[in-house]
Coordinates of C-alpha atoms in Angstrom, one line a residue:
X1 CA -74.9 -72.6 -98.7
X2 CA -78.6 -73.2 -99.0
X3 CA -80.6 -72.0 -101.9
X4 CA -84.3 -71.0 -101.8
X5 CA -86.6 -71.9 -104.6
X6 CA -89.7 -69.8 -105.1
X7 CA -92.6 -71.5 -106.7
X8 CA -95.3 -69.6 -108.6
X9 CA -98.9 -69.9 -107.5
X10 CA -101.1 -72.2 -109.6
X11 CA -103.3 -70.1 -111.9
X12 CA -106.4 -71.9 -110.6
X13 CA -105.8 -70.6 -107.1
X14 CA -105.4 -66.9 -108.0
X15 CA -108.4 -64.7 -106.8
X16 CA -110.0 -62.9 -109.6
X17 CA -112.5 -60.3 -108.3
X18 CA -115.9 -60.1 -110.0
X19 CA -118.6 -57.5 -109.8
X20 CA -120.7 -59.7 -107.5
X21 CA -117.8 -60.5 -105.1
X22 CA -116.8 -56.8 -105.0
X23 CA -120.4 -55.9 -104.1
X24 CA -120.4 -58.6 -101.4
X25 CA -117.2 -57.3 -99.8
X26 CA -117.8 -53.5 -100.2
X27 CA -121.5 -53.1 -99.4
X28 CA -121.4 -54.6 -95.9
X29 CA -119.4 -51.7 -94.9
X30 CA -122.6 -49.7 -94.7
X31 CA -124.1 -52.3 -92.3
X32 CA -121.3 -52.0 -89.8
X33 CA -121.0 -48.3 -90.0
X34 CA -121.4 -46.2 -86.8
X35 CA -123.4 -43.6 -88.7
X36 CA -126.4 -42.2 -86.8
X37 CA -128.6 -42.8 -89.8
X38 CA -128.3 -46.6 -89.7
X39 CA -131.7 -46.8 -88.2
X40 CA -133.5 -44.9 -90.9
X41 CA -136.7 -46.0 -92.5
X42 CA -136.5 -49.5 -94.0
X43 CA -137.6 -50.4 -97.5
X44 CA -139.9 -53.2 -96.3
X45 CA -143.4 -53.1 -97.7
X46 CA -146.0 -51.2 -95.8
X47 CA -148.5 -53.6 -94.0
X48 CA -152.2 -53.4 -94.4
X49 CA -152.6 -52.3 -90.8
X50 CA -150.2 -49.4 -91.3
X51 CA -151.9 -48.4 -94.5
X52 CA -155.3 -48.2 -92.7
X53 CA -153.8 -46.3 -89.8
X54 CA -152.1 -43.8 -92.1
X55 CA -155.5 -43.1 -93.8
X56 CA -157.2 -42.2 -90.6
X57 CA -157.2 -38.4 -89.7
X58 CA -156.7 -37.2 -86.1
X59 CA -160.5 -36.3 -85.9
X60 CA -161.2 -40.1 -86.0
X61 CA -158.9 -41.0 -83.1
X62 CA -160.5 -42.1 -79.8
X63 CA -158.3 -42.7 -76.7
X64 CA -160.3 -44.3 -73.8
X65 CA -159.8 -46.5 -70.7
X66 CA -162.0 -48.9 -68.8
X67 CA -162.2 -48.2 -65.0
X68 CA -164.2 -50.0 -62.4
X69 CA -164.0 -51.7 -59.0
X70 CA -162.2 -55.0 -58.6
X71 CA -163.8 -58.0 -60.4
X72 CA -166.5 -56.0 -62.2
X73 CA -165.4 -57.4 -65.6
X74 CA -162.9 -54.9 -67.1
X75 CA -160.6 -57.4 -68.7
X76 CA -163.5 -59.6 -70.0
X77 CA -165.1 -56.5 -71.7
X78 CA -161.7 -55.7 -73.2
X79 CA -161.5 -59.2 -74.8
X80 CA -165.0 -58.7 -76.3
X81 CA -164.1 -55.3 -77.8
X82 CA -160.9 -56.7 -79.3
X83 CA -162.9 -59.5 -80.9
X84 CA -165.5 -57.2 -82.3
X85 CA -162.9 -55.0 -84.0
X86 CA -161.0 -58.0 -85.4
X87 CA -157.9 -57.3 -83.3
X88 CA -157.9 -60.9 -82.0
X89 CA -159.7 -63.9 -83.3
X90 CA -163.0 -64.9 -81.5
X91 CA -162.7 -67.9 -79.3
X92 CA -161.5 -68.9 -75.9
X93 CA -159.9 -65.5 -75.1
X94 CA -159.5 -65.0 -71.4
X95 CA -157.9 -61.7 -70.2
X96 CA -155.7 -61.2 -73.3
X97 CA -154.3 -58.0 -71.9
X98 CA -153.4 -59.5 -68.5
X99 CA -149.9 -60.5 -69.5
X100 CA -148.3 -61.2 -66.1
X101 CA -148.4 -64.6 -64.5
X102 CA -149.5 -63.1 -61.2
X103 CA -152.4 -61.4 -62.9
X104 CA -153.7 -64.7 -64.4
X105 CA -153.2 -66.6 -61.1
X106 CA -155.0 -64.1 -58.9
X107 CA -157.6 -63.0 -61.5
X108 CA -156.8 -59.3 -61.1
X109 CA -155.2 -56.6 -63.2
X110 CA -151.9 -55.3 -61.8
X111 CA -150.5 -53.3 -64.7
X112 CA -152.4 -51.0 -67.0
X113 CA -152.2 -52.6 -70.5
X114 CA -152.9 -50.9 -73.9
X115 CA -154.1 -52.0 -77.3
X116 CA -155.0 -50.3 -80.6
X117 CA -158.1 -51.2 -82.5
X118 CA -159.6 -50.2 -85.9
X119 CA -163.4 -50.0 -86.0
X120 CA -165.5 -49.2 -89.1
X121 CA -168.4 -47.0 -88.2
X122 CA -170.8 -45.6 -90.8
X123 CA -168.4 -46.4 -93.6
X124 CA -165.4 -44.7 -91.9
X125 CA -162.4 -46.2 -90.1
X126 CA -161.8 -45.1 -86.5
X127 CA -158.5 -45.7 -84.6
X128 CA -159.4 -46.7 -81.0
X129 CA -156.8 -46.8 -78.3
X130 CA -157.9 -48.9 -75.3
X131 CA -156.3 -49.0 -71.8
X132 CA -157.3 -51.8 -69.4
X133 CA -156.7 -50.4 -65.9
X134 CA -156.4 -52.1 -62.4
X135 CA -159.3 -52.0 -60.1
X136 CA -157.7 -52.4 -56.7
X137 CA -156.9 -49.2 -54.7
X138 CA -153.3 -50.3 -54.3
X139 CA -152.7 -49.7 -58.0
X140 CA -154.4 -46.3 -58.3
X141 CA -151.2 -44.8 -59.7
X142 CA -151.6 -47.0 -62.8
X143 CA -155.1 -45.6 -63.2
X144 CA -154.0 -41.9 -62.8
X145 CA -151.2 -42.4 -65.4
X146 CA -153.7 -44.0 -67.8
X147 CA -155.9 -40.9 -67.7
X148 CA -153.1 -38.9 -69.2
X149 CA -153.3 -40.8 -72.5
X150 CA -157.1 -40.8 -72.7
X151 CA -160.0 -38.4 -73.5
X152 CA -162.7 -40.5 -71.9
X153 CA -163.5 -43.6 -69.9
X154 CA -166.0 -46.4 -69.7
X155 CA -167.2 -46.5 -66.1
X156 CA -168.1 -50.2 -65.6
X157 CA -170.6 -51.2 -62.9
X158 CA -171.4 -54.7 -61.8
X159 CA -175.2 -55.2 -62.0
X160 CA -175.1 -57.7 -59.1
X161 CA -173.0 -55.4 -56.8
X162 CA -173.8 -51.9 -57.9
X163 CA -171.6 -48.8 -57.2
X164 CA -168.8 -49.6 -54.9
X165 CA -165.9 -47.8 -53.1
X166 CA -163.4 -47.9 -55.9
X167 CA -166.1 -47.0 -58.5
X168 CA -166.7 -43.8 -56.7
X169 CA -162.9 -43.1 -56.3
X170 CA -162.3 -43.7 -60.0
X171 CA -165.3 -41.5 -60.9
X172 CA -164.0 -38.5 -59.0
X173 CA -160.4 -39.0 -60.3
X174 CA -161.7 -39.1 -63.9
X175 CA -164.0 -36.2 -63.3
X176 CA -161.1 -34.1 -62.0
X177 CA -159.1 -34.9 -65.1
X178 CA -161.9 -33.7 -67.3
X179 CA -162.6 -37.0 -69.0
X180 CA -165.9 -37.8 -70.7
X181 CA -167.6 -40.8 -68.9
X182 CA -169.7 -43.5 -70.6
X183 CA -171.5 -45.7 -67.9
X184 CA -171.7 -49.4 -68.7
X185 CA -173.7 -51.9 -66.7
X186 CA -172.1 -55.4 -66.8
X187 CA -173.2 -58.9 -65.9
X188 CA -176.9 -58.4 -66.8
X189 CA -177.1 -62.1 -67.7
X190 CA -176.7 -63.3 -64.1
X191 CA -179.8 -64.3 -62.1
X192 CA -178.7 -61.9 -59.2
X193 CA -178.5 -58.9 -61.5
X194 CA -180.5 -55.8 -60.5
X195 CA -180.2 -53.5 -63.5
X196 CA -182.7 -50.9 -62.4
X197 CA -181.1 -50.7 -59.0
X198 CA -177.6 -50.2 -60.6
X199 CA -179.0 -47.4 -62.8
X200 CA -180.5 -45.7 -59.8
X201 CA -177.1 -45.8 -58.0
X202 CA -175.4 -44.3 -61.0
X203 CA -177.9 -41.4 -60.9
X204 CA -177.9 -40.8 -57.2
X205 CA -174.3 -41.5 -56.2
X206 CA -172.5 -40.4 -59.4
X207 CA -175.0 -37.9 -60.9
X208 CA -174.7 -39.5 -64.4
X209 CA -177.5 -39.8 -66.8
X210 CA -178.8 -43.4 -66.6
X211 CA -180.4 -43.1 -70.1
X212 CA -176.9 -43.0 -71.6
X213 CA -175.8 -46.2 -69.9
X214 CA -175.2 -49.4 -72.0
X215 CA -176.3 -52.7 -70.6
X216 CA -174.0 -55.6 -71.5
X217 CA -172.8 -59.0 -70.6
X218 CA -169.1 -59.1 -71.3
X219 CA -168.9 -62.8 -70.6
X220 CA -171.5 -63.8 -73.2
X221 CA -171.0 -60.8 -75.5
X222 CA -174.6 -59.7 -75.2
X223 CA -175.1 -56.1 -76.5
X224 CA -171.3 -55.4 -76.4
X225 CA -171.5 -54.1 -80.0
X226 CA -173.5 -51.1 -78.6
X227 CA -170.5 -49.9 -76.6
X228 CA -168.3 -49.0 -79.6
X229 CA -170.7 -46.4 -81.2
X230 CA -171.1 -44.8 -77.7
X231 CA -167.3 -44.4 -77.5
X232 CA -167.2 -42.7 -80.9
X233 CA -170.1 -40.4 -80.3
X234 CA -169.4 -39.4 -76.7
X235 CA -165.6 -39.4 -76.3
X236 CA -163.8 -36.5 -78.0
X237 CA -160.7 -37.0 -80.3
X238 CA -157.3 -36.1 -79.0
X239 CA -155.7 -32.7 -79.8
X240 CA -152.4 -32.2 -81.6
X241 CA -150.7 -30.9 -84.7
X242 CA -148.5 -33.1 -86.9
X243 CA -146.6 -30.0 -88.3
X244 CA -145.4 -28.8 -84.9
X245 CA -142.1 -29.9 -83.3
X246 CA -142.2 -33.3 -81.6
X247 CA -143.6 -33.3 -78.1
X248 CA -144.3 -36.7 -76.5
X249 CA -145.0 -37.8 -72.9
X250 CA -143.5 -41.0 -71.3
X251 CA -146.4 -43.0 -69.8
X252 CA -144.7 -46.2 -68.8
X253 CA -141.7 -48.4 -69.5
X254 CA -140.5 -52.0 -69.2
X255 CA -137.2 -53.8 -69.7
X256 CA -136.4 -56.2 -72.6
X257 CA -133.2 -58.3 -72.4
X258 CA -132.3 -57.6 -76.0
X259 CA -133.7 -54.1 -76.7
X260 CA -133.1 -52.5 -73.4
X261 CA -135.8 -50.2 -71.9
X262 CA -138.9 -49.9 -74.1
X263 CA -141.0 -46.7 -73.6
X264 CA -144.8 -46.4 -73.9
X265 CA -145.5 -42.8 -75.1
X266 CA -148.3 -40.5 -76.1
X267 CA -147.5 -38.1 -79.0
X268 CA -149.0 -34.7 -78.3
X269 CA -147.5 -32.8 -81.3
X270 CA -145.3 -33.7 -84.3
X271 CA -144.3 -37.2 -85.3
X272 CA -141.5 -39.6 -84.6
X273 CA -139.8 -42.1 -86.9
X274 CA -136.9 -44.6 -86.7
X275 CA -133.6 -42.8 -87.0
X276 CA -134.8 -39.5 -85.3
X277 CA -132.4 -38.0 -82.8
X278 CA -134.4 -37.1 -79.7
X279 CA -133.6 -35.7 -76.3
X280 CA -135.2 -35.9 -72.8
X281 CA -136.1 -32.5 -71.3
X282 CA -135.6 -33.9 -67.8
X283 CA -132.3 -35.8 -68.0
X284 CA -131.0 -34.0 -71.2
X285 CA -129.8 -37.3 -72.5
X286 CA -129.9 -37.9 -76.3
X287 CA -130.9 -41.0 -78.2
X288 CA -131.4 -42.4 -81.7
X289 CA -134.8 -44.0 -82.2
X290 CA -134.4 -47.6 -83.2
X291 CA -138.1 -48.6 -83.7
X292 CA -141.6 -47.2 -83.2
X293 CA -144.8 -49.1 -83.2
X294 CA -148.2 -49.7 -81.6
X295 CA -149.7 -52.5 -79.4
X296 CA -152.0 -54.6 -81.6
X297 CA -152.3 -56.3 -79.1
X298 CA -148.6 -57.2 -79.1
X299 CA -145.8 -54.9 -80.3
X300 CA -146.3 -54.2 -84.0
X301 CA -143.7 -52.0 -85.7
X302 CA -144.7 -48.9 -87.7
X303 CA -142.8 -46.5 -89.9
X304 CA -144.1 -43.4 -88.0
X305 CA -146.1 -42.4 -84.9
X306 CA -148.2 -39.2 -85.3
X307 CA -149.8 -36.6 -83.0
X308 CA -152.7 -38.2 -81.0
X309 CA -151.3 -41.7 -81.1
X310 CA -150.1 -43.9 -78.2
X311 CA -147.4 -46.4 -79.0
X312 CA -144.0 -47.7 -78.0
X313 CA -140.5 -46.7 -78.9
X314 CA -137.0 -48.0 -78.2
X315 CA -133.6 -46.7 -79.0
X316 CA -130.5 -47.9 -80.8
X317 CA -128.2 -48.1 -79.0
X318 CA -130.7 -49.2 -76.4
X319 CA -131.4 -47.4 -73.1
X320 CA -129.6 -49.7 -70.7
X321 CA -130.0 -47.7 -67.4
X322 CA -133.5 -48.1 -66.1
X323 CA -133.1 -44.9 -64.1
X324 CA -133.0 -42.8 -67.3
X325 CA -136.7 -43.7 -68.1
X326 CA -138.5 -41.3 -65.8
X327 CA -142.3 -41.6 -66.1
X328 CA -143.8 -38.2 -66.9
X329 CA -140.8 -37.1 -68.8
X330 CA -141.1 -35.1 -72.1
X331 CA -139.1 -35.9 -75.3
X332 CA -138.5 -33.8 -78.4
X333 CA -136.2 -33.8 -81.4
X334 CA -132.7 -32.4 -80.9
X335 CA -132.7 -28.7 -81.7
X336 CA -136.3 -28.1 -80.7
X337 CA -135.7 -28.0 -76.9
X338 CA -136.5 -24.3 -76.7
X339 CA -139.7 -24.6 -78.8
X340 CA -141.3 -27.3 -76.7
X341 CA -142.6 -26.9 -73.2
X342 CA -142.2 -29.6 -70.5
X343 CA -145.5 -31.4 -70.1
X344 CA -146.9 -31.7 -66.6
X345 CA -145.8 -35.1 -65.2
X346 CA -147.5 -37.3 -62.7
X347 CA -147.6 -36.9 -59.0
X348 CA -146.5 -40.3 -57.8
X349 CA -148.3 -41.4 -54.6
X350 CA -146.3 -41.8 -51.4
X351 CA -145.7 -45.4 -50.2
X352 CA -147.9 -46.4 -47.3
X353 CA -146.4 -49.8 -46.4
X354 CA -142.7 -50.6 -45.7
X355 CA -141.1 -54.0 -45.6
X356 CA -137.5 -55.3 -45.3
X357 CA -136.4 -57.7 -48.1
X358 CA -133.4 -60.0 -47.7
X359 CA -132.1 -62.8 -50.0
X360 CA -132.4 -66.3 -48.4
X361 CA -128.8 -66.9 -49.6
X362 CA -126.4 -63.9 -49.4
X363 CA -124.5 -65.2 -52.4
X364 CA -127.6 -64.4 -54.5
X365 CA -127.6 -60.7 -53.5
X366 CA -126.5 -59.4 -56.9
X367 CA -129.1 -61.5 -58.7
X368 CA -131.9 -60.3 -56.4
X369 CA -130.7 -56.7 -56.7
X370 CA -130.9 -56.8 -60.5
X371 CA -134.3 -58.5 -60.4
X372 CA -135.7 -55.8 -58.1
X373 CA -134.3 -53.1 -60.3
X374 CA -136.1 -54.5 -63.4
X375 CA -139.4 -54.7 -61.7
X376 CA -139.1 -51.3 -60.1
X377 CA -138.6 -49.9 -63.7
X378 CA -142.0 -51.3 -64.4
X379 CA -143.5 -50.0 -61.2
X380 CA -142.4 -46.5 -60.3
X381 CA -144.5 -46.3 -57.1
X382 CA -142.0 -48.6 -55.3
X383 CA -139.3 -46.9 -53.2
X384 CA -136.0 -48.6 -52.5
X385 CA -133.1 -48.1 -50.2
X386 CA -130.4 -50.5 -48.9
X387 CA -130.5 -52.0 -45.4
X388 CA -128.6 -54.5 -43.3
X389 CA -129.6 -56.8 -40.5
X390 CA -127.4 -58.7 -38.0
X391 CA -129.7 -61.7 -38.3
X392 CA -130.5 -61.6 -42.1
X393 CA -127.5 -59.9 -43.7
X394 CA -127.7 -57.2 -46.5
X395 CA -131.1 -56.4 -48.0
X396 CA -133.4 -53.5 -48.9
X397 CA -136.1 -51.4 -47.2
X398 CA -138.9 -51.1 -49.8
X399 CA -142.1 -49.0 -49.7
X400 CA -145.4 -50.0 -51.3
X401 CA -148.8 -48.5 -51.8
X402 CA -150.5 -51.3 -49.8
X403 CA -150.3 -54.8 -48.6
X404 CA -151.6 -56.3 -51.9
X405 CA -149.1 -54.2 -53.8
X406 CA -146.3 -55.8 -51.7
X407 CA -147.7 -59.3 -52.1
X408 CA -147.9 -59.0 -55.9
X409 CA -144.3 -57.6 -56.0
X410 CA -143.1 -60.6 -54.0
X411 CA -144.9 -63.0 -56.4
X412 CA -143.4 -61.3 -59.5
X413 CA -139.9 -61.6 -58.0
X414 CA -140.3 -65.3 -57.5
X415 CA -142.1 -66.1 -60.7
X416 CA -140.3 -63.9 -63.3
X417 CA -136.8 -64.0 -61.8
X418 CA -136.6 -67.0 -59.6
X419 CA -135.5 -65.0 -56.6
X420 CA -136.0 -66.5 -53.1
X421 CA -136.4 -63.8 -50.5
X422 CA -137.4 -63.3 -46.9
X423 CA -139.9 -60.4 -46.2
X424 CA -140.4 -59.0 -42.8
X425 CA -144.0 -58.0 -41.6
X426 CA -145.1 -54.7 -43.1
X427 CA -144.5 -51.5 -41.2
X428 CA -145.5 -47.8 -41.7
X429 CA -143.5 -44.6 -41.3
X430 CA -143.6 -42.5 -38.1
X431 CA -142.6 -38.9 -37.4
X432 CA -140.6 -37.5 -34.5
X433 CA -141.1 -33.8 -33.7
X434 CA -138.2 -32.4 -31.7
X435 CA -138.5 -29.7 -29.0
X436 CA -136.5 -27.4 -31.3
X437 CA -139.1 -27.7 -34.1
X438 CA -137.2 -30.2 -36.3
X439 CA -139.2 -33.1 -37.8
X440 CA -137.7 -36.5 -38.8
X441 CA -139.5 -39.3 -40.5
X442 CA -138.7 -42.8 -39.2
X443 CA -139.2 -45.6 -41.7
X444 CA -137.1 -48.3 -40.0
X445 CA -138.0 -49.5 -36.5
X446 CA -134.2 -49.8 -35.8
X447 CA -134.0 -46.0 -36.0
X448 CA -136.7 -45.4 -33.4
X449 CA -135.3 -43.4 -30.5
X450 CA -135.0 -45.1 -27.1
X451 CA -137.2 -44.1 -24.1
X452 CA -134.8 -41.8 -22.4
X453 CA -133.9 -39.9 -25.6
X454 CA -137.6 -39.6 -26.4
X455 CA -138.4 -38.1 -23.0
X456 CA -135.6 -35.5 -23.1
X457 CA -135.5 -34.3 -26.7
X458 CA -138.7 -35.2 -28.5
X459 CA -141.8 -33.2 -28.1
X460 CA -144.2 -35.7 -29.7
X461 CA -144.4 -38.8 -31.9
X462 CA -146.9 -38.9 -34.8
X463 CA -148.3 -41.7 -36.9
X464 CA -150.1 -41.6 -40.3
X465 CA -153.9 -41.9 -40.6
X466 CA -156.0 -42.7 -43.6
X467 CA -159.7 -42.0 -44.4
X468 CA -161.2 -45.4 -45.1
X469 CA -164.4 -45.6 -47.1
X470 CA -166.3 -48.8 -47.0
X471 CA -169.6 -49.7 -48.8
X472 CA -171.5 -52.6 -47.3
X473 CA -174.9 -54.1 -46.9
X474 CA -176.8 -52.5 -43.9
X475 CA -177.0 -55.8 -41.9
X476 CA -173.2 -55.8 -41.3
X477 CA -173.0 -52.2 -40.1
X478 CA -172.8 -53.1 -36.4
X479 CA -170.0 -55.6 -36.8
X480 CA -167.9 -53.3 -39.1
X481 CA -168.2 -50.4 -36.6
X482 CA -167.0 -52.8 -33.9
X483 CA -164.0 -53.8 -36.1
X484 CA -163.1 -50.1 -36.7
X485 CA -163.4 -49.2 -33.0
X486 CA -161.1 -52.1 -32.1
X487 CA -158.5 -50.7 -34.5
X488 CA -158.6 -47.2 -32.9
X489 CA -160.9 -45.8 -35.7
X490 CA -162.7 -42.4 -35.5
X491 CA -166.1 -42.4 -37.2
X492 CA -166.6 -39.5 -39.7
X493 CA -169.7 -40.3 -41.7
X494 CA -172.4 -42.9 -42.1
X495 CA -175.0 -42.6 -44.9
X496 CA -177.5 -44.8 -46.7
X497 CA -177.2 -44.2 -50.4
X498 CA -179.8 -46.9 -51.1
X499 CA -182.3 -48.7 -48.9
X500 CA -179.9 -51.6 -48.3
X501 CA -176.4 -50.1 -49.0
X502 CA -174.3 -48.1 -46.5
X503 CA -171.3 -45.9 -47.0
X504 CA -169.2 -45.8 -43.8
X505 CA -166.2 -43.5 -43.4
X506 CA -163.6 -43.9 -40.6
X507 CA -160.3 -42.4 -39.9
X508 CA -157.9 -45.3 -39.1
X509 CA -154.2 -45.5 -38.2
X510 CA -152.4 -46.8 -41.3
X511 CA -150.5 -49.3 -39.1
X512 CA -153.9 -51.1 -38.4
X513 CA -155.0 -50.9 -42.0
X514 CA -151.9 -52.8 -43.3
X515 CA -152.4 -55.4 -40.5
X516 CA -154.8 -57.4 -42.7
X517 CA -157.7 -55.0 -42.1
X518 CA -159.2 -55.7 -45.5
X519 CA -159.1 -59.5 -44.9
X520 CA -161.0 -59.1 -41.6
X521 CA -163.5 -56.8 -43.3
X522 CA -164.1 -59.3 -46.1
X523 CA -164.5 -62.1 -43.6
X524 CA -167.0 -60.3 -41.4
X525 CA -169.2 -59.3 -44.4
X526 CA -168.8 -62.6 -46.3
X527 CA -167.0 -60.7 -49.1
X528 CA -169.7 -58.1 -49.7
X529 CA -167.8 -55.1 -48.3
X530 CA -165.5 -52.9 -50.4
X531 CA -162.7 -50.6 -49.2
X532 CA -161.1 -47.5 -50.5
X533 CA -158.7 -45.2 -48.6
X534 CA -156.8 -42.0 -48.9
X535 CA -154.1 -40.2 -46.9
X536 CA -155.5 -38.2 -43.9
X537 CA -152.3 -36.7 -42.6
X538 CA -150.4 -37.2 -39.3
X539 CA -151.7 -37.4 -35.7
X540 CA -150.0 -37.3 -32.4
X541 CA -149.8 -40.7 -30.8
X542 CA -148.4 -42.7 -27.9
X543 CA -145.9 -45.0 -29.6
X544 CA -143.2 -47.4 -28.3
X545 CA -140.8 -49.8 -30.0
X546 CA -141.6 -53.4 -29.4
X547 CA -138.8 -55.8 -30.0
X548 CA -138.0 -59.5 -29.4
X549 CA -135.1 -60.8 -27.3
X550 CA -133.7 -64.3 -27.5
X551 CA -131.4 -65.0 -24.6
X552 CA -131.2 -61.2 -24.1
X553 CA -130.0 -60.6 -27.7
X554 CA -132.4 -58.5 -29.8
X555 CA -133.8 -59.8 -33.1
X556 CA -133.8 -56.6 -35.1
X557 CA -135.5 -58.0 -38.2
X558 CA -138.9 -58.4 -36.4
X559 CA -138.9 -55.1 -34.3
X560 CA -142.0 -52.9 -34.8
X561 CA -143.3 -49.5 -33.6
X562 CA -146.7 -50.0 -32.1
X563 CA -149.3 -48.0 -30.0
X564 CA -149.0 -48.5 -26.3
X565 CA -152.5 -49.9 -26.2
X566 CA -151.4 -52.8 -28.4
X567 CA -148.2 -53.7 -26.6
X568 CA -149.4 -56.5 -24.3
X569 CA -151.6 -58.3 -26.9
X570 CA -148.9 -58.2 -29.6
X571 CA -146.1 -59.1 -27.1
X572 CA -147.9 -62.3 -26.1
X573 CA -148.6 -63.2 -29.7
X574 CA -145.0 -62.7 -30.7
X575 CA -143.4 -64.9 -28.0
X576 CA -146.0 -67.7 -28.4
X577 CA -145.5 -67.8 -32.2
X578 CA -141.7 -67.4 -32.1
X579 CA -141.4 -70.3 -29.7
X580 CA -142.8 -72.6 -32.4
X581 CA -139.9 -71.8 -34.7
X582 CA -137.0 -72.0 -32.2
X583 CA -135.3 -75.4 -32.0
X584 CA -134.7 -76.9 -28.6
X585 CA -131.1 -76.6 -27.5
X586 CA -128.8 -78.1 -24.9
X587 CA -129.3 -75.0 -22.8
X588 CA -132.3 -73.0 -21.7
X589 CA -133.7 -70.5 -24.3
X590 CA -135.5 -67.4 -23.0
X591 CA -137.8 -65.5 -25.5
X592 CA -139.0 -62.1 -24.3
X593 CA -141.0 -59.2 -25.8
X594 CA -139.7 -55.9 -24.6
X595 CA -141.4 -52.4 -24.9
X596 CA -139.0 -49.7 -23.9
X597 CA -137.6 -51.0 -20.6
X598 CA -140.6 -53.2 -19.7
X599 CA -140.8 -56.9 -20.4
X600 CA -144.4 -57.6 -21.5
X601 CA -144.3 -61.3 -22.2
X602 CA -141.9 -64.3 -21.8
X603 CA -141.6 -67.9 -23.0
X604 CA -139.0 -70.4 -21.9
X605 CA -137.8 -73.4 -23.9
X606 CA -136.5 -76.1 -21.6
X607 CA -133.1 -77.7 -22.5
X608 CA -132.4 -81.2 -23.4
X609 CA -131.2 -82.9 -20.2
X610 CA -128.5 -85.5 -19.9
X611 CA -128.8 -87.8 -17.0
X612 CA -125.4 -87.3 -15.2
X613 CA -126.6 -89.4 -12.3
X614 CA -127.2 -92.5 -14.4
X615 CA -124.0 -94.3 -13.3
X616 CA -124.4 -93.4 -9.6
X617 CA -126.3 -96.0 -7.5
X618 CA -125.5 -95.7 -3.8
X619 CA -123.3 -92.6 -3.9
X620 CA -123.4 -89.9 -1.3
X621 CA -125.7 -86.9 -1.8
X622 CA -122.7 -84.5 -2.0
X623 CA -121.4 -86.4 -5.0
X624 CA -124.8 -86.1 -6.7
X625 CA -124.9 -82.3 -6.0
X626 CA -121.4 -81.8 -7.3
X627 CA -122.3 -83.4 -10.7
X628 CA -125.5 -81.4 -11.0
X629 CA -123.8 -78.1 -10.3
X630 CA -121.1 -78.9 -12.8
X631 CA -123.8 -79.6 -15.5
X632 CA -125.5 -76.2 -14.6
X633 CA -122.2 -74.3 -15.0
X634 CA -121.5 -75.9 -18.4
X635 CA -125.0 -74.9 -19.6
X636 CA -124.3 -71.3 -18.6
X637 CA -121.1 -71.2 -20.7
X638 CA -122.8 -72.9 -23.6
X639 CA -125.7 -70.3 -23.6
X640 CA -123.2 -67.5 -24.0
X641 CA -121.4 -69.0 -26.9
X642 CA -123.8 -71.3 -28.9
X643 CA -126.2 -69.8 -31.5
X644 CA -129.9 -70.3 -31.4
X645 CA -131.3 -71.9 -34.5
X646 CA -134.6 -70.6 -35.8
X647 CA -136.5 -72.9 -38.2

């Protein structure tokens, strides 16, 4: 029988709790607690920036944006203003607020970016909130959202180019929003600058007082210091009451891999702090606020955001579903839902251009889908729906505001997420009006009804038109009119707003506008013409589906709906270009362009030929014929089974 001997622990190994060890093991319980108050205000010291902002009353807030035509110097002027206010250090600052790679590569602003500045004027600190907006017409939605956070705008005009199409469009949009406008003439240092001419255009075309305009050179910094006093004196402060229940408007959002969705908001009433429990009035989802802060110029945390301020917030736990962040939504604290009204949101523009997007490798479908979802969160004007193609596999049908918008989206997918994709040529929606009065919008050429169905059940087919406004030097008027007439345009207006500048208005089919119309316009006028457009409704049109057949098999990915007058020209272009990308086979390859039931163009790729008569020297002619017929039959069978490779 075994005996068990128990040995006592050595006294040196016995754990003796002390006050410090107890504190170390007990206090962390608070850090791992699931209490909703874990995100409350921290005890970290208040920064000098936050102390200065807290001392500024609402009457000394100024929210403004910079609007102009493309390449008139908005981002450069923003850099100079940030340097003057000490927000960034003077030096080689180039487009600090253009944060996307595609913006720096192309030299254009794609996303509206914000920044806070503190400026001392007559011994008092003023809190200035700046929004740098895009200038191209494809990103007009960014400009309209920016106006919701501003009380005024700097209307920038290039002294070498004067008032242009997008300048006029931005002016009327700001005027309709009730914003105070401060005209600024830029690039006065250039030899080609015509300051008096630009001032006269401001007076005649925009009816603004030229005596209030500020003449600057944003590149050299000349007279830029005169802009800030004009902002303070002419742009009114925002309205709001800190003591009212919280009411904030969601202006924009973007995704962070660690924090989830980050929201850019404007506070209309009340105030918001970390730890507050807020609710969306649109989705009715509740969140705990994790952090609040301002852009200075990067994200800088604060202990509170008050009425009149524009800043960012994110939640803890973070908002993981990008679909929950609805731009134009109103948030308030839980319990104040009945005390706060829903703020008017934004009317998002309808997409004008549709393309099909497919992964190059179908195994990367999930990665491309997640990448698209993150960029769409940052760009609400993009529409998205799933699509499949026999030739290219599973993909998406996406809608954009214009061809440049589509090109920028493609660049962002490749640069920011490493996604390799195939994009089909841009198409536009069409409308079918049935004999019984029903109307159906067709966004995919594959859904276009065939000829017999159209004749029997559809009363008419319609296509979208736009009103295109171009400003150009008068010596190019004749060539631009010819270009518009070739693209089925209808002239609406032609007026000289100066002795050498012309405003030309045409109604154009949207399908022709997206077919590199702007590139052709720039080429004819050597880059001096500008273009702006707006929706002009639907018009009845003679439309037909043009598709490509390879050995009588349709290639659905390249099908398009075109006007009957364009069928022959486009059909010949298609088969000629497609022939260059089809590899030669052991059998004959026939490429055809078909409109309805009519073949409008054809190209044939001859097969590789094996010399089956090589071994025959003095044989009978019947033997030769037998071998040639056998080769012909073999090619017929191969054509029915073998795939055609497209490079």
